[in-house]
Amino acid sequence: SQTIHQWPATLVQPVGSPLSLECTVEGTSNPNLYWYRQAAGRGLQLLFYSVGIGQISSEVPQNLSASRPQDRQFILSSKKLLLSDSGFYLCAWSVAVMNTEAFFGQGTRLTVV
Amino acid sequence: AQSVTQPDIHITVSEGASLELRCNYSYGATPYLFWYVQSPGQGLQLLLKYFSGDTLVQGIKGFEAEFKRSQSSFNLRKPSVHWSDAAEYFCAVGSNDMRFGAGTRLTVKP
C-alpha cells in the first residue's frame, strides 16, 4: 500500500534562517506531488505541484521554493524565513491521472519567531 | 482558473440534527470534486469524490454530496450528526492542481 511521510512534525525557526521540509511517498511510481500551506483559520493554499522529476509549478510568488530530486521525494525550502511563513504545511500525492484524489501527510507545524 | 468557495466559515449544529455544508466551484470543464475532513493538527482525509455519473455520491462516515451543475454546487450532507463529526471540512476541485476552499469548521453541541 502507499504511504506518505512528512517531517518534521513541528519546527520552530528564527526569522532569517533557512528551511527544508521533506516529503517522501512509498508504494507508487511517478506520483503527482503537492505542497500546501494552511495559515491559522484559513483554507489550504496550493504552493507548488509537480508532475515529474524536476518539474515544479509554482502557484504563489514568495520566498519559498520546491524541488523534486527523486521520483517520490518532494522538498520545500527557503533561504531566509519570514514571520509570515508560519503555518501548517501539508504534503500530498495523487496518482498521475486527472481524476483521482490527493492523499495527505500529517503536516508540519512551522513557527517562525 | 478553477476555484472553490465555501460560504460558511463556522457552523454549529446539535448532535442528531441534520447537516449541510455548502460548496460552490468555478471550473472550465467537467469538474472533479472532493470533500475532505481535517481533525485538529492532522492531515486531510477524503470523505467522498465526484468525477461523473450519478450526481448523488456516498462517502464514508455517513456523508453524501450532491453535484448540481446548474448551480455550480457540491454540497455535503449528513442526516444525523455525531459529536465525533466536529472538525474542519474542505471542498476541493481540480486535477493536477487541486484547489481547496477556505474550509468550514463544524461544532457539534451535545
PDB file of C-alpha atoms in Angstrom:
ATOM      1  CA  SER A   1       0.000   0.000   0.000  1.00  0.00           C
ATOM      2  CA  GLN A   2       1.007   3.587  -0.486  1.00  0.00           C
ATOM      3  CA  THR A   3       2.220   5.771   2.350  1.00  0.00           C
ATOM      4  CA  ILE A   4       3.380   9.347   2.605  1.00  0.00           C
ATOM      5  CA  HIS A   5       5.911  10.554   5.130  1.00  0.00           C
ATOM      6  CA  GLN A   6       6.394  14.177   6.035  1.00  0.00           C
ATOM      7  CA  TRP A   7       8.858  15.558   8.568  1.00  0.00           C
ATOM      8  CA  PRO A   8       9.457  17.139  10.913  1.00  0.00           C
ATOM      9  CA  ALA A   9       6.067  17.289  12.607  1.00  0.00           C
ATOM     10  CA  THR A  10       6.843  20.586  14.319  1.00  0.00           C
ATOM     11  CA  LEU A  11       9.532  23.163  13.766  1.00  0.00           C
ATOM     12  CA  VAL A  12      10.412  26.468  15.388  1.00  0.00           C
ATOM     13  CA  GLN A  13      12.823  28.593  13.393  1.00  0.00           C
ATOM     14  CA  PRO A  14      14.115  32.150  13.804  1.00  0.00           C
ATOM     15  CA  VAL A  15      13.447  34.809  11.215  1.00  0.00           C
ATOM     16  CA  GLY A  16      16.089  34.774   8.516  1.00  0.00           C
ATOM     17  CA  SER A  17      17.043  31.137   8.982  1.00  0.00           C
ATOM     18  CA  PRO A  18      16.796  28.551   6.176  1.00  0.00           C
ATOM     19  CA  LEU A  19      14.080  25.937   5.871  1.00  0.00           C
ATOM     20  CA  SER A  20      13.939  22.426   4.497  1.00  0.00           C
ATOM     21  CA  LEU A  21      10.835  20.259   4.776  1.00  0.00           C
ATOM     22  CA  GLU A  22      10.911  16.819   3.270  1.00  0.00           C
ATOM     23  CA  CYS A  23       8.174  14.582   1.956  1.00  0.00           C
ATOM     24  CA  THR A  24       8.504  11.084   0.559  1.00  0.00           C
ATOM     25  CA  VAL A  25       5.961   8.684  -0.877  1.00  0.00           C
ATOM     26  CA  GLU A  26       6.240   4.916  -0.829  1.00  0.00           C
ATOM     27  CA  GLY A  27       4.418   2.241  -2.785  1.00  0.00           C
ATOM     28  CA  THR A  28       3.757   4.116  -6.004  1.00  0.00           C
ATOM     29  CA  SER A  29       5.646   5.435  -9.010  1.00  0.00           C
ATOM     30  CA  ASN A  30       5.553   8.799 -10.760  1.00  0.00           C
ATOM     31  CA  PRO A  31       3.036  10.403  -8.417  1.00  0.00           C
ATOM     32  CA  ASN A  32       1.874  13.980  -8.642  1.00  0.00           C
ATOM     33  CA  LEU A  33       3.222  15.782  -5.580  1.00  0.00           C
ATOM     34  CA  TYR A  34       1.923  18.888  -3.836  1.00  0.00           C
ATOM     35  CA  TRP A  35       2.851  21.353  -1.119  1.00  0.00           C
ATOM     36  CA  TYR A  36       0.040  23.261   0.562  1.00  0.00           C
ATOM     37  CA  ARG A  37       0.123  25.834   3.339  1.00  0.00           C
ATOM     38  CA  GLN A  38      -2.659  26.311   5.822  1.00  0.00           C
ATOM     39  CA  ALA A  39      -2.471  29.523   7.828  1.00  0.00           C
ATOM     40  CA  ALA A  40      -4.442  29.813  11.064  1.00  0.00           C
ATOM     41  CA  GLY A  41      -8.153  29.992  10.274  1.00  0.00           C
ATOM     42  CA  ARG A  42      -7.511  29.863   6.536  1.00  0.00           C
ATOM     43  CA  GLY A  43      -8.022  27.284   3.854  1.00  0.00           C
ATOM     44  CA  LEU A  44      -5.358  25.357   2.028  1.00  0.00           C
ATOM     45  CA  GLN A  45      -3.222  27.390  -0.318  1.00  0.00           C
ATOM     46  CA  LEU A  46      -1.526  25.450  -3.097  1.00  0.00           C
ATOM     47  CA  LEU A  47       2.144  26.419  -3.102  1.00  0.00           C
ATOM     48  CA  PHE A  48       3.760  24.010  -5.545  1.00  0.00           C
ATOM     49  CA  TYR A  49       2.886  20.937  -7.514  1.00  0.00           C
ATOM     50  CA  SER A  50       4.999  18.560  -9.534  1.00  0.00           C
ATOM     51  CA  VAL A  51       4.067  16.042 -12.216  1.00  0.00           C
ATOM     52  CA  GLY A  52       7.578  14.617 -12.549  1.00  0.00           C
ATOM     53  CA  ILE A  53      11.221  14.828 -11.520  1.00  0.00           C
ATOM     54  CA  GLY A  54      12.487  18.361 -11.923  1.00  0.00           C
ATOM     55  CA  GLN A  55       9.053  19.639 -12.992  1.00  0.00           C
ATOM     56  CA  ILE A  56       7.790  22.180 -10.490  1.00  0.00           C
ATOM     57  CA  SER A  57       4.852  24.537 -10.900  1.00  0.00           C
ATOM     58  CA  SER A  58       4.715  27.494  -8.555  1.00  0.00           C
ATOM     59  CA  GLU A  59       1.389  28.999  -7.647  1.00  0.00           C
ATOM     60  CA  VAL A  60       2.256  31.932  -5.439  1.00  0.00           C
ATOM     61  CA  PRO A  61       5.322  34.203  -5.696  1.00  0.00           C
ATOM     62  CA  GLN A  62       7.102  34.126  -2.352  1.00  0.00           C
ATOM     63  CA  ASN A  63      10.390  33.293  -0.725  1.00  0.00           C
ATOM     64  CA  LEU A  64       9.729  29.552  -0.801  1.00  0.00           C
ATOM     65  CA  SER A  65      10.938  27.078  -3.393  1.00  0.00           C
ATOM     66  CA  ALA A  66      10.384  23.396  -4.072  1.00  0.00           C
ATOM     67  CA  SER A  67      12.472  20.674  -5.601  1.00  0.00           C
ATOM     68  CA  ARG A  68      11.886  17.111  -6.682  1.00  0.00           C
ATOM     69  CA  PRO A  69      15.286  15.426  -6.803  1.00  0.00           C
ATOM     70  CA  GLN A  70      13.828  11.918  -6.972  1.00  0.00           C
ATOM     71  CA  ASP A  71      10.564  10.469  -8.246  1.00  0.00           C
ATOM     72  CA  ARG A  72       8.977  10.153  -4.820  1.00  0.00           C
ATOM     73  CA  GLN A  73      10.721  12.944  -2.929  1.00  0.00           C
ATOM     74  CA  PHE A  74       9.463  16.497  -2.663  1.00  0.00           C
ATOM     75  CA  ILE A  75      11.307  19.182  -0.712  1.00  0.00           C
ATOM     76  CA  LEU A  76      10.095  22.610   0.366  1.00  0.00           C
ATOM     77  CA  SER A  77      12.832  25.144   1.058  1.00  0.00           C
ATOM     78  CA  SER A  78      13.536  28.711   1.946  1.00  0.00           C
ATOM     79  CA  LYS A  79      16.810  30.593   2.154  1.00  0.00           C
ATOM     80  CA  LYS A  80      15.504  33.121   4.683  1.00  0.00           C
ATOM     81  CA  LEU A  81      12.294  32.623   6.608  1.00  0.00           C
ATOM     82  CA  LEU A  82       9.848  35.437   7.271  1.00  0.00           C
ATOM     83  CA  LEU A  83       7.374  35.700  10.132  1.00  0.00           C
ATOM     84  CA  SER A  84       4.602  35.336   7.566  1.00  0.00           C
ATOM     85  CA  ASP A  85       5.889  31.885   6.642  1.00  0.00           C
ATOM     86  CA  SER A  86       4.459  30.467   9.863  1.00  0.00           C
ATOM     87  CA  GLY A  87       1.710  27.963   9.256  1.00  0.00           C
ATOM     88  CA  PHE A  88       0.803  24.341   8.791  1.00  0.00           C
ATOM     89  CA  TYR A  89       2.453  22.793   5.745  1.00  0.00           C
ATOM     90  CA  LEU A  90       0.952  19.759   4.113  1.00  0.00           C
ATOM     91  CA  CYS A  91       2.461  17.485   1.525  1.00  0.00           C
ATOM     92  CA  ALA A  92       0.186  15.395  -0.664  1.00  0.00           C
ATOM     93  CA  TRP A  93       0.369  12.972  -3.560  1.00  0.00           C
ATOM     94  CA  SER A  94      -2.005  11.691  -6.192  1.00  0.00           C
ATOM     95  CA  VAL A  95      -1.918   9.171  -8.980  1.00  0.00           C
ATOM     96  CA  ALA A  96      -0.729  10.835 -12.171  1.00  0.00           C
ATOM     97  CA  VAL A  97      -4.068  10.944 -13.944  1.00  0.00           C
ATOM     98  CA  MET A  98      -6.618  13.697 -13.692  1.00  0.00           C
ATOM     99  CA  ASN A  99      -9.487  12.185 -11.824  1.00  0.00           C
ATOM    100  CA  THR A 100      -8.041  10.944  -8.564  1.00  0.00           C
ATOM    101  CA  GLU A 101      -7.980  12.339  -5.085  1.00  0.00           C
ATOM    102  CA  ALA A 102      -4.939  13.589  -3.205  1.00  0.00           C
ATOM    103  CA  PHE A 103      -3.581  11.760  -0.169  1.00  0.00           C
ATOM    104  CA  PHE A 104      -2.108  13.894   2.569  1.00  0.00           C
ATOM    105  CA  GLY A 105       0.728  13.619   5.009  1.00  0.00           C
ATOM    106  CA  GLN A 106       0.292  14.530   8.653  1.00  0.00           C
ATOM    107  CA  GLY A 107       1.668  18.030   8.191  1.00  0.00           C
ATOM    108  CA  THR A 108       4.441  20.181   9.648  1.00  0.00           C
ATOM    109  CA  ARG A 109       3.636  22.970  12.080  1.00  0.00           C
ATOM    110  CA  LEU A 110       6.163  25.732  11.357  1.00  0.00           C
ATOM    111  CA  THR A 111       6.517  28.653  13.731  1.00  0.00           C
ATOM    112  CA  VAL A 112       8.861  31.434  12.744  1.00  0.00           C
ATOM    113  CA  VAL A 113       9.950  33.522  15.730  1.00  0.00           C
TER     114      VAL A 113
ATOM    115  CA  ALA B   1      -8.997  29.488 -13.313  1.00  0.00           C
ATOM    116  CA  GLN B   2     -10.627  26.954 -11.088  1.00  0.00           C
ATOM    117  CA  SER B   3     -11.699  27.991  -7.611  1.00  0.00           C
ATOM    118  CA  VAL B   4     -13.852  26.889  -4.720  1.00  0.00           C
ATOM    119  CA  THR B   5     -15.993  28.924  -2.346  1.00  0.00           C
ATOM    120  CA  GLN B   6     -17.237  27.691   0.985  1.00  0.00           C
ATOM    121  CA  PRO B   7     -19.573  30.456   2.189  1.00  0.00           C
ATOM    122  CA  ASP B   8     -19.839  29.290   5.801  1.00  0.00           C
ATOM    123  CA  ILE B   9     -16.726  29.722   7.930  1.00  0.00           C
ATOM    124  CA  HIS B  10     -18.264  28.154  11.041  1.00  0.00           C
ATOM    125  CA  ILE B  11     -21.407  26.116  11.606  1.00  0.00           C
ATOM    126  CA  THR B  12     -22.821  24.832  14.881  1.00  0.00           C
ATOM    127  CA  VAL B  13     -25.376  22.037  14.968  1.00  0.00           C
ATOM    128  CA  SER B  14     -26.830  19.911  17.717  1.00  0.00           C
ATOM    129  CA  GLU B  15     -25.947  16.265  17.920  1.00  0.00           C
ATOM    130  CA  GLY B  16     -28.526  14.253  15.989  1.00  0.00           C
ATOM    131  CA  ALA B  17     -29.517  17.169  13.773  1.00  0.00           C
ATOM    132  CA  SER B  18     -29.022  17.175  10.032  1.00  0.00           C
ATOM    133  CA  LEU B  19     -26.105  18.945   8.403  1.00  0.00           C
ATOM    134  CA  GLU B  20     -25.471  20.640   5.093  1.00  0.00           C
ATOM    135  CA  LEU B  21     -22.164  22.301   4.216  1.00  0.00           C
ATOM    136  CA  ARG B  22     -22.139  24.443   1.125  1.00  0.00           C
ATOM    137  CA  CYS B  23     -19.598  24.438  -1.671  1.00  0.00           C
ATOM    138  CA  ASN B  24     -19.615  26.373  -4.936  1.00  0.00           C
ATOM    139  CA  TYR B  25     -16.999  25.895  -7.610  1.00  0.00           C
ATOM    140  CA  SER B  26     -15.717  27.548 -10.742  1.00  0.00           C
ATOM    141  CA  TYR B  27     -14.213  25.251 -13.324  1.00  0.00           C
ATOM    142  CA  GLY B  28     -13.855  25.428 -17.092  1.00  0.00           C
ATOM    143  CA  ALA B  29     -14.713  21.834 -17.888  1.00  0.00           C
ATOM    144  CA  THR B  30     -16.243  18.823 -16.186  1.00  0.00           C
ATOM    145  CA  PRO B  31     -15.196  19.265 -12.576  1.00  0.00           C
ATOM    146  CA  TYR B  32     -13.598  16.712 -10.367  1.00  0.00           C
ATOM    147  CA  LEU B  33     -14.945  17.471  -6.894  1.00  0.00           C
ATOM    148  CA  PHE B  34     -13.921  16.304  -3.458  1.00  0.00           C
ATOM    149  CA  TRP B  35     -14.793  16.730   0.197  1.00  0.00           C
ATOM    150  CA  TYR B  36     -12.125  16.271   2.852  1.00  0.00           C
ATOM    151  CA  VAL B  37     -12.236  16.351   6.644  1.00  0.00           C
ATOM    152  CA  GLN B  38      -9.441  17.535   8.908  1.00  0.00           C
ATOM    153  CA  SER B  39      -9.166  16.926  12.630  1.00  0.00           C
ATOM    154  CA  PRO B  40      -7.091  19.467  14.610  1.00  0.00           C
ATOM    155  CA  GLY B  41      -3.369  19.281  13.838  1.00  0.00           C
ATOM    156  CA  GLN B  42      -3.843  16.440  11.367  1.00  0.00           C
ATOM    157  CA  GLY B  43      -3.731  15.867   7.655  1.00  0.00           C
ATOM    158  CA  LEU B  44      -6.794  15.620   5.477  1.00  0.00           C
ATOM    159  CA  GLN B  45      -8.951  12.551   4.976  1.00  0.00           C
ATOM    160  CA  LEU B  46     -11.087  12.060   1.889  1.00  0.00           C
ATOM    161  CA  LEU B  47     -14.812  11.792   2.604  1.00  0.00           C
ATOM    162  CA  LEU B  48     -16.087  11.414  -0.951  1.00  0.00           C
ATOM    163  CA  LYS B  49     -15.466  12.385  -4.557  1.00  0.00           C
ATOM    164  CA  TYR B  50     -17.356  13.067  -7.758  1.00  0.00           C
ATOM    165  CA  PHE B  51     -15.990  12.508 -11.244  1.00  0.00           C
ATOM    166  CA  SER B  52     -19.012  11.681 -13.392  1.00  0.00           C
ATOM    167  CA  GLY B  53     -22.227   9.692 -13.436  1.00  0.00           C
ATOM    168  CA  ASP B  54     -24.697   9.688 -10.578  1.00  0.00           C
ATOM    169  CA  THR B  55     -24.861  13.186  -9.142  1.00  0.00           C
ATOM    170  CA  LEU B  56     -25.502  11.921  -5.610  1.00  0.00           C
ATOM    171  CA  VAL B  57     -22.368  10.366  -4.192  1.00  0.00           C
ATOM    172  CA  GLN B  58     -21.996   8.446  -0.978  1.00  0.00           C
ATOM    173  CA  GLY B  59     -18.934   8.715   1.203  1.00  0.00           C
ATOM    174  CA  ILE B  60     -17.522   7.433   4.432  1.00  0.00           C
ATOM    175  CA  LYS B  61     -18.928   8.130   7.893  1.00  0.00           C
ATOM    176  CA  GLY B  62     -22.475   8.503   6.565  1.00  0.00           C
ATOM    177  CA  PHE B  63     -21.786  11.583   4.454  1.00  0.00           C
ATOM    178  CA  GLU B  64     -23.174  12.237   0.997  1.00  0.00           C
ATOM    179  CA  ALA B  65     -22.882  15.064  -1.511  1.00  0.00           C
ATOM    180  CA  GLU B  66     -24.912  16.151  -4.481  1.00  0.00           C
ATOM    181  CA  PHE B  67     -23.430  17.644  -7.644  1.00  0.00           C
ATOM    182  CA  LYS B  68     -25.643  20.299  -9.224  1.00  0.00           C
ATOM    183  CA  ARG B  69     -24.156  21.593 -12.448  1.00  0.00           C
ATOM    184  CA  SER B  70     -26.814  24.289 -12.897  1.00  0.00           C
ATOM    185  CA  GLN B  71     -25.894  25.782  -9.517  1.00  0.00           C
ATOM    186  CA  SER B  72     -22.151  25.008  -9.665  1.00  0.00           C
ATOM    187  CA  SER B  73     -22.546  23.423  -6.265  1.00  0.00           C
ATOM    188  CA  PHE B  74     -21.385  20.310  -4.467  1.00  0.00           C
ATOM    189  CA  ASN B  75     -22.949  20.462  -1.007  1.00  0.00           C
ATOM    190  CA  LEU B  76     -22.098  17.955   1.690  1.00  0.00           C
ATOM    191  CA  ARG B  77     -24.890  16.460   3.797  1.00  0.00           C
ATOM    192  CA  LYS B  78     -25.381  14.133   6.713  1.00  0.00           C
ATOM    193  CA  PRO B  79     -28.803  13.174   8.111  1.00  0.00           C
ATOM    194  CA  SER B  80     -27.738  12.915  11.750  1.00  0.00           C
ATOM    195  CA  VAL B  81     -24.558  14.474  13.101  1.00  0.00           C
ATOM    196  CA  HIS B  82     -22.448  12.759  15.750  1.00  0.00           C
ATOM    197  CA  TRP B  83     -20.192  14.549  18.236  1.00  0.00           C
ATOM    198  CA  SER B  84     -17.185  12.937  16.531  1.00  0.00           C
ATOM    199  CA  ASP B  85     -18.023  14.820  13.316  1.00  0.00           C
ATOM    200  CA  ALA B  86     -16.709  18.055  14.825  1.00  0.00           C
ATOM    201  CA  ALA B  87     -13.817  19.018  12.546  1.00  0.00           C
ATOM    202  CA  GLU B  88     -12.860  21.251   9.634  1.00  0.00           C
ATOM    203  CA  TYR B  89     -14.350  20.359   6.254  1.00  0.00           C
ATOM    204  CA  PHE B  90     -12.837  21.293   2.923  1.00  0.00           C
ATOM    205  CA  CYS B  91     -14.293  21.192  -0.538  1.00  0.00           C
ATOM    206  CA  ALA B  92     -11.842  20.864  -3.436  1.00  0.00           C
ATOM    207  CA  VAL B  93     -11.907  20.948  -7.219  1.00  0.00           C
ATOM    208  CA  GLY B  94      -9.440  20.093  -9.886  1.00  0.00           C
ATOM    209  CA  SER B  95      -6.952  17.631 -11.166  1.00  0.00           C
ATOM    210  CA  ASN B  96      -3.191  18.167 -11.225  1.00  0.00           C
ATOM    211  CA  ASP B  97      -3.545  21.453  -9.372  1.00  0.00           C
ATOM    212  CA  MET B  98      -6.218  20.706  -6.809  1.00  0.00           C
ATOM    213  CA  ARG B  99      -7.766  23.834  -5.279  1.00  0.00           C
ATOM    214  CA  PHE B 100      -9.362  23.954  -1.879  1.00  0.00           C
ATOM    215  CA  GLY B 101     -11.960  26.182  -0.326  1.00  0.00           C
ATOM    216  CA  ALA B 102     -11.301  28.100   2.876  1.00  0.00           C
ATOM    217  CA  GLY B 103     -12.982  25.405   4.925  1.00  0.00           C
ATOM    218  CA  THR B 104     -15.986  25.209   7.238  1.00  0.00           C
ATOM    219  CA  ARG B 105     -15.443  24.497  10.898  1.00  0.00           C
ATOM    220  CA  LEU B 106     -18.166  22.315  12.344  1.00  0.00           C
ATOM    221  CA  THR B 107     -19.015  22.451  16.038  1.00  0.00           C
ATOM    222  CA  VAL B 108     -21.420  19.865  17.435  1.00  0.00           C
ATOM    223  CA  LYS B 109     -23.448  20.752  20.523  1.00  0.00           C
ATOM    224  CA  PRO B 110     -24.423  17.989  22.959  1.00  0.00           C
TER     225      PRO B 110
END
